[in-house]
Short mmCIF file of C-alpha atoms in Angstrom, two decimals:
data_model
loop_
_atom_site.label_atom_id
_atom_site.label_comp_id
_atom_site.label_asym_id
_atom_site.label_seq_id
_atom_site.Cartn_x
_atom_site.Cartn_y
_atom_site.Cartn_z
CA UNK A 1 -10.49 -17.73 -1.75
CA UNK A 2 -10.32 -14.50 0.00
CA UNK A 3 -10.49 -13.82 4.04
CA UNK A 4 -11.22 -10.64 5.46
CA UNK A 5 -8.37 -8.15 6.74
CA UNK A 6 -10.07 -7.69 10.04
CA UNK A 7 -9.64 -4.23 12.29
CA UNK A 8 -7.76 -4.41 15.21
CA UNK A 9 -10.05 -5.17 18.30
CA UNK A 10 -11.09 -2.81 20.56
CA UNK A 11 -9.02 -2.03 23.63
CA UNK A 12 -9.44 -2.00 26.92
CA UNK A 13 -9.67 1.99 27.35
CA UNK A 14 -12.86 3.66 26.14
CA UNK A 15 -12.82 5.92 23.60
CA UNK A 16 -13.85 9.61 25.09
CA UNK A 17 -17.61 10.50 25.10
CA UNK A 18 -19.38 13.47 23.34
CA UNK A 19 -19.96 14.93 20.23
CA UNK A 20 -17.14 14.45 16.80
CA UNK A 21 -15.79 17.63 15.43
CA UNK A 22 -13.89 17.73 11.98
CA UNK A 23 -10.60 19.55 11.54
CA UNK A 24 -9.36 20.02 7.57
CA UNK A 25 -5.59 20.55 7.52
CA UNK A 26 -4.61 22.08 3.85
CA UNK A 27 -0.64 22.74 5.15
CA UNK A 28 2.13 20.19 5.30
CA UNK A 29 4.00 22.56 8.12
CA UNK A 30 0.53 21.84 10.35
CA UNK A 31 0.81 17.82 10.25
CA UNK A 32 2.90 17.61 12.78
CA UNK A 33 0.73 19.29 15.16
CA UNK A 34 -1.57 15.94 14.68
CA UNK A 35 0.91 12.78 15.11
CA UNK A 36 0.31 12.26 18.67
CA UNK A 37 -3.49 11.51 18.13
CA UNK A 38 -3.16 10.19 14.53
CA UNK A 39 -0.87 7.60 15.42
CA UNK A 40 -2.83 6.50 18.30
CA UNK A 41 -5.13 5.56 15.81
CA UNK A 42 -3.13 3.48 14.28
CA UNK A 43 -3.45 0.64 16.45
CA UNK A 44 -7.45 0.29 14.77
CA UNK A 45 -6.76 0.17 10.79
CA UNK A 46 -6.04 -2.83 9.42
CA UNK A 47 -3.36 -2.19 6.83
CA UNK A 48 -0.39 0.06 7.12
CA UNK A 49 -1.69 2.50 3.79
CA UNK A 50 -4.36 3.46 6.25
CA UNK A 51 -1.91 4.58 8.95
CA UNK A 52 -0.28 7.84 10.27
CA UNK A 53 3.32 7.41 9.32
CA UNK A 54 1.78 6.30 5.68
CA UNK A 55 -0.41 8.93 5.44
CA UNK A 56 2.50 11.95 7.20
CA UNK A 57 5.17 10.24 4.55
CA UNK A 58 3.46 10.55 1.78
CA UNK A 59 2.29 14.49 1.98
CA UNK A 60 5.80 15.11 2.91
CA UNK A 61 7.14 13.73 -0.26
CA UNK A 62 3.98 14.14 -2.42
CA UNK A 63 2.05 17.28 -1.40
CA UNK A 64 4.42 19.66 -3.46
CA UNK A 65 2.58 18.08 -6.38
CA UNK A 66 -1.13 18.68 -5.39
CA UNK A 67 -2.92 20.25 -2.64
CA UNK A 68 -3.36 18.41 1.00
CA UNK A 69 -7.24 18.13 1.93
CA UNK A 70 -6.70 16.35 5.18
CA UNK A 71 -10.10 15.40 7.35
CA UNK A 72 -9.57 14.55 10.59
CA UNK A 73 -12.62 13.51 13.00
CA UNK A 74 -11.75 14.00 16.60
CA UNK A 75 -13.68 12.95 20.06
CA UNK A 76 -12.34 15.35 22.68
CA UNK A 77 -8.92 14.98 21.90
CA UNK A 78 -8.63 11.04 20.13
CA UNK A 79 -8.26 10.79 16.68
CA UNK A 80 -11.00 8.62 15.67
CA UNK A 81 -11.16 9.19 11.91
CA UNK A 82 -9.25 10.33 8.57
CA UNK A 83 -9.86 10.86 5.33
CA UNK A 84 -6.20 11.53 3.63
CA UNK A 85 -7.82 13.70 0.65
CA UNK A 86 -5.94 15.35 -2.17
CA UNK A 87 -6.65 17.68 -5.00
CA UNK A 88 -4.96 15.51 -8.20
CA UNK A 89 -3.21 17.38 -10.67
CA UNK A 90 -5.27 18.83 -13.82
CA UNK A 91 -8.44 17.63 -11.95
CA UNK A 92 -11.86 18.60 -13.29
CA UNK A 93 -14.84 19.30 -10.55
CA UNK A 94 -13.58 20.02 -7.35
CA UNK A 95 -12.14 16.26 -7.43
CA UNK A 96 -10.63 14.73 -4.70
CA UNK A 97 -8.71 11.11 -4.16
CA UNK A 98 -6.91 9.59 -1.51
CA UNK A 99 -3.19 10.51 -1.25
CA UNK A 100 -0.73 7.78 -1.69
CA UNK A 101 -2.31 5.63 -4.59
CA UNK A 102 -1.47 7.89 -7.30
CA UNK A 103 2.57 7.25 -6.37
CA UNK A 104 2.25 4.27 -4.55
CA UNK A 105 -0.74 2.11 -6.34
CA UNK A 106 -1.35 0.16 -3.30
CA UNK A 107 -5.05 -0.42 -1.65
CA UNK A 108 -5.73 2.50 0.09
CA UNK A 109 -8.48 3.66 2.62
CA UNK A 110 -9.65 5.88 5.15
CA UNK A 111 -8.48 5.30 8.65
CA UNK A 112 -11.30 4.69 11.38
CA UNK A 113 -11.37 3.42 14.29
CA UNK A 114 -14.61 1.75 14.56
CA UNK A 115 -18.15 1.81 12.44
CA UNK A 116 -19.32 4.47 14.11
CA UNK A 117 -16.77 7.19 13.23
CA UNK A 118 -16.33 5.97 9.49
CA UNK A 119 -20.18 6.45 9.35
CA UNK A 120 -19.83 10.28 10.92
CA UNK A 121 -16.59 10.36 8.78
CA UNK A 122 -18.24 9.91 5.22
CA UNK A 123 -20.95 12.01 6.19
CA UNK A 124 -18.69 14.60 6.12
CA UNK A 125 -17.59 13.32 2.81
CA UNK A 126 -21.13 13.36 1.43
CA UNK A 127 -22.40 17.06 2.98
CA UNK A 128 -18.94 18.47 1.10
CA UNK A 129 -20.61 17.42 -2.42
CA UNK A 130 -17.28 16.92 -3.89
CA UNK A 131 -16.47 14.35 -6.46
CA UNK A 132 -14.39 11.26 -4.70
CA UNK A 133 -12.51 8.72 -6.11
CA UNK A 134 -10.71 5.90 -4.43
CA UNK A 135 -8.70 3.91 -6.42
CA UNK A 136 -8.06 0.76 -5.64
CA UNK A 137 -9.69 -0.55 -2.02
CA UNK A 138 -10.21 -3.97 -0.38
CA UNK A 139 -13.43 -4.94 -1.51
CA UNK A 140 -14.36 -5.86 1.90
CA UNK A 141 -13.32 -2.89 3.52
CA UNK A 142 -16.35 -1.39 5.37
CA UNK A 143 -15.63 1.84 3.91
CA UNK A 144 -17.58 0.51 0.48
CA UNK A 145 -21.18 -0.41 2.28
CA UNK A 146 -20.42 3.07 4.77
CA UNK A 147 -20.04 5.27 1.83
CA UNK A 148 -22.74 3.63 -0.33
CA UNK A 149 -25.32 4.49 2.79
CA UNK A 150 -24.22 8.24 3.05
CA UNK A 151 -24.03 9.39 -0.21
CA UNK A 152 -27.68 7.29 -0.54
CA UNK A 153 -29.80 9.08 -3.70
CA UNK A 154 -27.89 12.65 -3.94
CA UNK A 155 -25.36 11.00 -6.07
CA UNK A 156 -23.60 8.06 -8.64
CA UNK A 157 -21.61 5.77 -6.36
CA UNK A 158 -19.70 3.75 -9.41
CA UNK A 159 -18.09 0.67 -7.86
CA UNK A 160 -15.83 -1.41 -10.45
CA UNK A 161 -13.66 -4.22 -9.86
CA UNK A 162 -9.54 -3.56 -9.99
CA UNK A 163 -6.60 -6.20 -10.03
CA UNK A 164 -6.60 -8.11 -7.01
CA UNK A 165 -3.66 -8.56 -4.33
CA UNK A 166 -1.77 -12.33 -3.60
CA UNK A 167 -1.35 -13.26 0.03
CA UNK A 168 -0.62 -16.66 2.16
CA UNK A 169 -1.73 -17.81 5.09
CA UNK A 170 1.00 -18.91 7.25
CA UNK A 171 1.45 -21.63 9.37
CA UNK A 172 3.63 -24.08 10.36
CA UNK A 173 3.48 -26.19 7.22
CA UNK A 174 5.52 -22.31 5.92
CA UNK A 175 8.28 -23.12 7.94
CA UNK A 176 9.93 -24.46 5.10
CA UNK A 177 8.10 -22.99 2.06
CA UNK A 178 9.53 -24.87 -0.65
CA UNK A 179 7.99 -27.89 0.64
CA UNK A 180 4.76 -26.21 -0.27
CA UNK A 181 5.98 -26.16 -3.88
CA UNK A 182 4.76 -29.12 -6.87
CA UNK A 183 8.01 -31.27 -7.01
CA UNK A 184 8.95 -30.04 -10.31
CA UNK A 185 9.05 -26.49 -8.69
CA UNK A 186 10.74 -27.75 -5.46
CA UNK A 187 13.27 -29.01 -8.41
CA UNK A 188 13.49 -25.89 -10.03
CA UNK A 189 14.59 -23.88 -6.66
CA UNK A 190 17.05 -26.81 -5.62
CA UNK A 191 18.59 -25.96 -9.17
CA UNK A 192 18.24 -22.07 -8.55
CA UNK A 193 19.73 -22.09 -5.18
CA UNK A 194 22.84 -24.36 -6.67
CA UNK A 195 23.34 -21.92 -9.42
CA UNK A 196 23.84 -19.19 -6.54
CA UNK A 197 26.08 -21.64 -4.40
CA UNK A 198 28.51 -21.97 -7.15
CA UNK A 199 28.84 -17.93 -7.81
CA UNK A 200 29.11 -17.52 -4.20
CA UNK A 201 28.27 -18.23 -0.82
CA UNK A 202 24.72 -17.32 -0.10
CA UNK A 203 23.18 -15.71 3.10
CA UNK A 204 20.39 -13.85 3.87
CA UNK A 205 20.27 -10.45 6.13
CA UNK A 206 16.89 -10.13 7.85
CA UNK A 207 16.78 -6.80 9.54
CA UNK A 208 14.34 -5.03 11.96
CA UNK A 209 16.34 -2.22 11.73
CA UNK A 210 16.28 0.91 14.48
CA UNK A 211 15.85 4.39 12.85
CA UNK A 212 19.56 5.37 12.61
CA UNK A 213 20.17 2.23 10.53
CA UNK A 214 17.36 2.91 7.71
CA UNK A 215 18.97 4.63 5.37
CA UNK A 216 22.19 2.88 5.17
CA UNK A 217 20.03 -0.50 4.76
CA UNK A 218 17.99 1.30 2.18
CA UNK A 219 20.92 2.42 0.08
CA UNK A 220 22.01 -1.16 -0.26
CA UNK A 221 18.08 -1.72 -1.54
CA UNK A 222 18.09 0.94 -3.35
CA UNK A 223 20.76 0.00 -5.32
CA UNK A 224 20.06 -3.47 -6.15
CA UNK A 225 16.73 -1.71 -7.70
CA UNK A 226 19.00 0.73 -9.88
CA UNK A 227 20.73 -1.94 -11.44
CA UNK A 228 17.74 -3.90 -12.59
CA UNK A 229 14.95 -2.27 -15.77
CA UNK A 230 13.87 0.44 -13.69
CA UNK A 231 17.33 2.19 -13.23
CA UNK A 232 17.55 2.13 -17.06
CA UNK A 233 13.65 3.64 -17.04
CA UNK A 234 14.56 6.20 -14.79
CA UNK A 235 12.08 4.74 -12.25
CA UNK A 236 13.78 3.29 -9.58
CA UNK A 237 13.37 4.34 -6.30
CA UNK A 238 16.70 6.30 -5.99
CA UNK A 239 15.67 8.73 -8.51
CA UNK A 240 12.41 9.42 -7.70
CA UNK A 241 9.79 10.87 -4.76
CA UNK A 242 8.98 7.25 -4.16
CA UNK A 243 12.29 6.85 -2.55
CA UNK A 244 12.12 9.91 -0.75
CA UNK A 245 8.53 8.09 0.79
CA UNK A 246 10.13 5.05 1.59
CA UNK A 247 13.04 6.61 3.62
CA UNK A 248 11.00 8.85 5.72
CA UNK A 249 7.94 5.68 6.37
CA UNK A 250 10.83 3.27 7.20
CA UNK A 251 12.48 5.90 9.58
CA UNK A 252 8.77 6.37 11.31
CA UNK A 253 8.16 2.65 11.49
CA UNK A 254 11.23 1.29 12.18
CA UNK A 255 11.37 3.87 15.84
CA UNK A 256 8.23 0.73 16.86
CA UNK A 257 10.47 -2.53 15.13
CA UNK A 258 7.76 -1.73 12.55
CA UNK A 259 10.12 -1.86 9.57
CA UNK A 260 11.86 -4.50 7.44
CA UNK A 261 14.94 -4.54 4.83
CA UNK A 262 15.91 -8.24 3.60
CA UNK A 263 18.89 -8.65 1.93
CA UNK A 264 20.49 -12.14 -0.09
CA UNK A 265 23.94 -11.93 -0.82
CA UNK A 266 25.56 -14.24 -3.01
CA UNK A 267 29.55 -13.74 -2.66
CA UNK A 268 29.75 -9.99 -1.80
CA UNK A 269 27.47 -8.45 -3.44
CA UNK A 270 23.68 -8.08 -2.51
CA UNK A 271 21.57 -9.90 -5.38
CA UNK A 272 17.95 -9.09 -4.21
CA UNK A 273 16.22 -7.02 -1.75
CA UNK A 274 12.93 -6.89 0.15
CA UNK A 275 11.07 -4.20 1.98
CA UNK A 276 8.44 -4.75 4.13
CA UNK A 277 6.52 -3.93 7.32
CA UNK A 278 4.41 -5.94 10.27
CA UNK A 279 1.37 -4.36 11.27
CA UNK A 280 -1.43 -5.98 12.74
CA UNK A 281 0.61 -9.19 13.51
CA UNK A 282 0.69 -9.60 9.64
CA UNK A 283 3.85 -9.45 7.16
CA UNK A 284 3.13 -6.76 4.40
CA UNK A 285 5.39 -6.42 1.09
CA UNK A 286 6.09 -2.75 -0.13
CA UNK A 287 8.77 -3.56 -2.65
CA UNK A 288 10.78 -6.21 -4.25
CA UNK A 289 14.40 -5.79 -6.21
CA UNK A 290 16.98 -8.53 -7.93
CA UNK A 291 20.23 -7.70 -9.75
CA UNK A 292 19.49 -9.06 -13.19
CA UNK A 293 22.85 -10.28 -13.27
CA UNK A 294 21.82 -13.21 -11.13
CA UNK A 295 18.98 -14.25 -12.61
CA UNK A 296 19.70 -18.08 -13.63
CA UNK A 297 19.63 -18.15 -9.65
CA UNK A 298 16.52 -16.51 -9.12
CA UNK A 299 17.62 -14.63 -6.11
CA UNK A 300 14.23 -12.46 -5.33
CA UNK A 301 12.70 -15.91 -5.09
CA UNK A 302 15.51 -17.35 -2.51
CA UNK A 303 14.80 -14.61 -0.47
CA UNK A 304 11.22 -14.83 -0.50
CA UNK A 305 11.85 -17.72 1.18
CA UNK A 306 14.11 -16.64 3.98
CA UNK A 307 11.31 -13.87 4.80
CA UNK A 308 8.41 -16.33 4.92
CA UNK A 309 10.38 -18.45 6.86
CA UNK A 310 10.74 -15.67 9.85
CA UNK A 311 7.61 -14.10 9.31
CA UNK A 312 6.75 -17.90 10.45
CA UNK A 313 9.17 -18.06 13.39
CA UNK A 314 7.64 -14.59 14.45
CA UNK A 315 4.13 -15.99 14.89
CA UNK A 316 2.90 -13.27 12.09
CA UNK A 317 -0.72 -14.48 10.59
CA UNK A 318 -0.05 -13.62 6.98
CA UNK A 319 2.25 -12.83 3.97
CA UNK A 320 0.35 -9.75 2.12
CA UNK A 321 2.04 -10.02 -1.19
CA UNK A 322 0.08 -6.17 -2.01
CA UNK A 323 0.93 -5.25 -5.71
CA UNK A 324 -1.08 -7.62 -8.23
CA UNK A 325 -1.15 -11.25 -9.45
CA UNK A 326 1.38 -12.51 -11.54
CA UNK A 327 2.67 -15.96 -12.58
CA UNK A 328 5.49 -16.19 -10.21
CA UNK A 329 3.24 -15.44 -7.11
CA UNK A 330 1.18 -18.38 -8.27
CA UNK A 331 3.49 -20.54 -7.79
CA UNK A 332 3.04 -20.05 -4.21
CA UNK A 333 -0.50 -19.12 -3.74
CA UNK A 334 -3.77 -19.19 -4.92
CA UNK A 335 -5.33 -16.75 -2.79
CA UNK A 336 -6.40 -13.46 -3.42
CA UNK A 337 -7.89 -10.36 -1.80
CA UNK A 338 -10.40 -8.30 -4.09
CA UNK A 339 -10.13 -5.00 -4.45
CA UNK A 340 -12.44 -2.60 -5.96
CA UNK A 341 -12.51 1.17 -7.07
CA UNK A 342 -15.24 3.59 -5.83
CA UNK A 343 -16.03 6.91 -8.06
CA UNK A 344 -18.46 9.78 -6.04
CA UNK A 345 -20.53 11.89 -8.32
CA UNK A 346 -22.57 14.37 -6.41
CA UNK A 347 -26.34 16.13 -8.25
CA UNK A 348 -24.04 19.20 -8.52
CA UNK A 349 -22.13 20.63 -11.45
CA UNK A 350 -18.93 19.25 -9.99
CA UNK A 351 -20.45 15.80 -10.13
CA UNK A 352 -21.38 16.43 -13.76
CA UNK A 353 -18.22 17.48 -14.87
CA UNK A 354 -16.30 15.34 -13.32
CA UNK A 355 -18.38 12.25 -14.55
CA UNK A 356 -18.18 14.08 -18.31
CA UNK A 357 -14.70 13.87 -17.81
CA UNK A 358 -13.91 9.95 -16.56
CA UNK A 359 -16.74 9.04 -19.65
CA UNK A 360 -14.95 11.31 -22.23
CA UNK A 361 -11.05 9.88 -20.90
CA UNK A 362 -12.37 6.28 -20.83
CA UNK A 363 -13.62 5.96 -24.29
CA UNK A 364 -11.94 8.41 -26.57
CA UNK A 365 -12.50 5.93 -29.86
CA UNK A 366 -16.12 5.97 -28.84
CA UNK A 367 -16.47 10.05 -28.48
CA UNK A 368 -14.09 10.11 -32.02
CA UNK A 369 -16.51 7.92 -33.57
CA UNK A 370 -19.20 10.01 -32.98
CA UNK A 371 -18.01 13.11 -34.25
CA UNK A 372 -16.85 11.50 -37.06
CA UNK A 373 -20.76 10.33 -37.87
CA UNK A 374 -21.54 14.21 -37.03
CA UNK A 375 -19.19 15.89 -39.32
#
């Protein structure tokens, strides 16, 4: 089952008349020149990877990597497009992607504010004749049918499915979630949760936090992180760019009580943590952390529970799992979100080369095999 992640509605204030000009910022120092307008936008995408703070954060940690190829369509002086473009590293034919998925590898987008300026804004897209790739999108994001129509016969739109994302539907049957649970499960979490009552006492730490309390919060998650697998990878957030994203997007989100860092303690020390944000009166989770040292007590699943249960008490719509489907969510839900990748190949040698390139890197055994039978 999958239900549509609906814009924002329209507001009361109309958006200003006459015709759309297109600004392409290429400098990280020049963003900031852009936040007013951009953010204002915000209020009409309808995930946070399509929003200004997402978008600002991850240049400013990424952009040292690649080249920023910012589009921004503007009506007098609203915001009422952007296409977050970036040059990806060792790219072949002018290629360009949207920014955050190659870090980040959530469903991204372009930002829009309504049909009309995502139509003028992949116009824009098509006239530049550049190869495109997005990732990993909702497949019922209007960008897919917009894009298809402008690009129309002077290119290859590829469209291909990708791993979809879990989510619930709250209600008031969530306000205690492990009643939603098959009894042997609901057995299995009594057991968990007594596990943790006899290492410790157990509590929960729900913050909204304001912006001068983000990065203490975030060490604490940060931490828990290190000291699972991905500390011993090298991956975790602490050492990495990621975490350098995550601090500056929770210090720009957290300035609107956007922001969220949930911690469960069991005795003194923090066993699992939780970052997420609310936009668009829906719960969204970036990232998840346990201590493996606590695992017979399956603490990231305790406090899954304490953050359903006040995304409930908050009113909030739904609990946008992001990442991919995997057993554990399951046990929860059944629902899921498609998501789809799109691939851009204009009639021009870019086009070409970059579609020689995705054949040749998705089927090397193939091109061996051939010039095996040649030689």
């Amino acid at each position: 089952m999958s239900t549509a992640i609906e814009p924002a509605p329209e507001v009361d204030k109309p958006i200003t008349k006459g015709p759309t000009a297109f600004r392409t910022v290429i400098r990280l120092a020049d963003l900031h020149e852009y936040d007013e307008a951009c953010t204002e936008l915000d209020r009409h995408v309808a995930t946070p990877t399509q929003t200004w703070p997402w978008i600002e954060s991850c240049a400013a940690a990424f952009a040292h990597e690649s080249d920023i190829d910012l589009v921004i369509g503007f009506r007098g002086n609203e915001a009422i497009a952007t296409a977050p473009l970036t040059a990806p590293p060792h790219s072949s034919g002018r290629r360009r992607e949207l920014l955050s998925y190659r870090h980040l590898y959530e469903p991204v987008d372009l930002a829009f504010r309504d049909a009309g300026a995502l139509a003028e804004l992949v116009q824009v897209l098509a006239r530049r004749a550049q190869p495109l790739v997005i990732e990993r999108m909702f497949a019922d994001s209007p960008t897919r049918v917009a894009l298809a129509d402008a690009v129309g016969r002077t290119g290859r739109l590829l469209i291909r499915p990708q791993a979809p994302t879990p989510w619930i539907a709250l209600d008031e049957s969530w306000a205690v979630p492990e009643q939603q649970l098959s009894s042997r499960r609901r057995s299995d979490f009594r057991r968990a949760r007594k596990h943790a009552e006899q290492t410790g006492q157990v509590r929960a730490e729900l913050c909204a936090p304001e912006e001068h309390e983000v990065d203490r919060l975030l060490d604490l998650a940060f931490e828990v992180e290190r000291r699972s697998w991905k500390g011993e990878a090298g991956t975790a957030l602490v050492d990495s760019r990621a975490g350098e994203f995550y601090r500056r997007y929770a210090r720009r989100t957290a300035r609107h009580g956007q922001f969220r860092v949930e911690l469960l303690y069991i005795g003194e020390l923090v066993a699992a943590m939780q970052l997420g944000v609310v936009h668009q009166n829906r719960y969204w989770v970036l990232k998840v952390g346990y201590d493996p040292r606590f695992h017979r007590a399956s603490p990231g699943i305790l406090l899954m529970v304490e953050a359903i249960k006040r995304a409930v008490a908050e009113g909030l719509e739904t609990y946008e799992l992001l990442g991919t489907v995997e057993p554990w969510i399951q046990v929860w839900t059944q629902l899921e979100r498609p998501c789809v990748s799109l691939r851009y190949y204009p009639t021009n040698f870019s086009g070409r080369l970059a579609l020689t390139s995705d054949l040749v890197s998705k089927a090397p055994g193939a091109i061996k095999r051939v010039f095996r039978r040649r030689s």
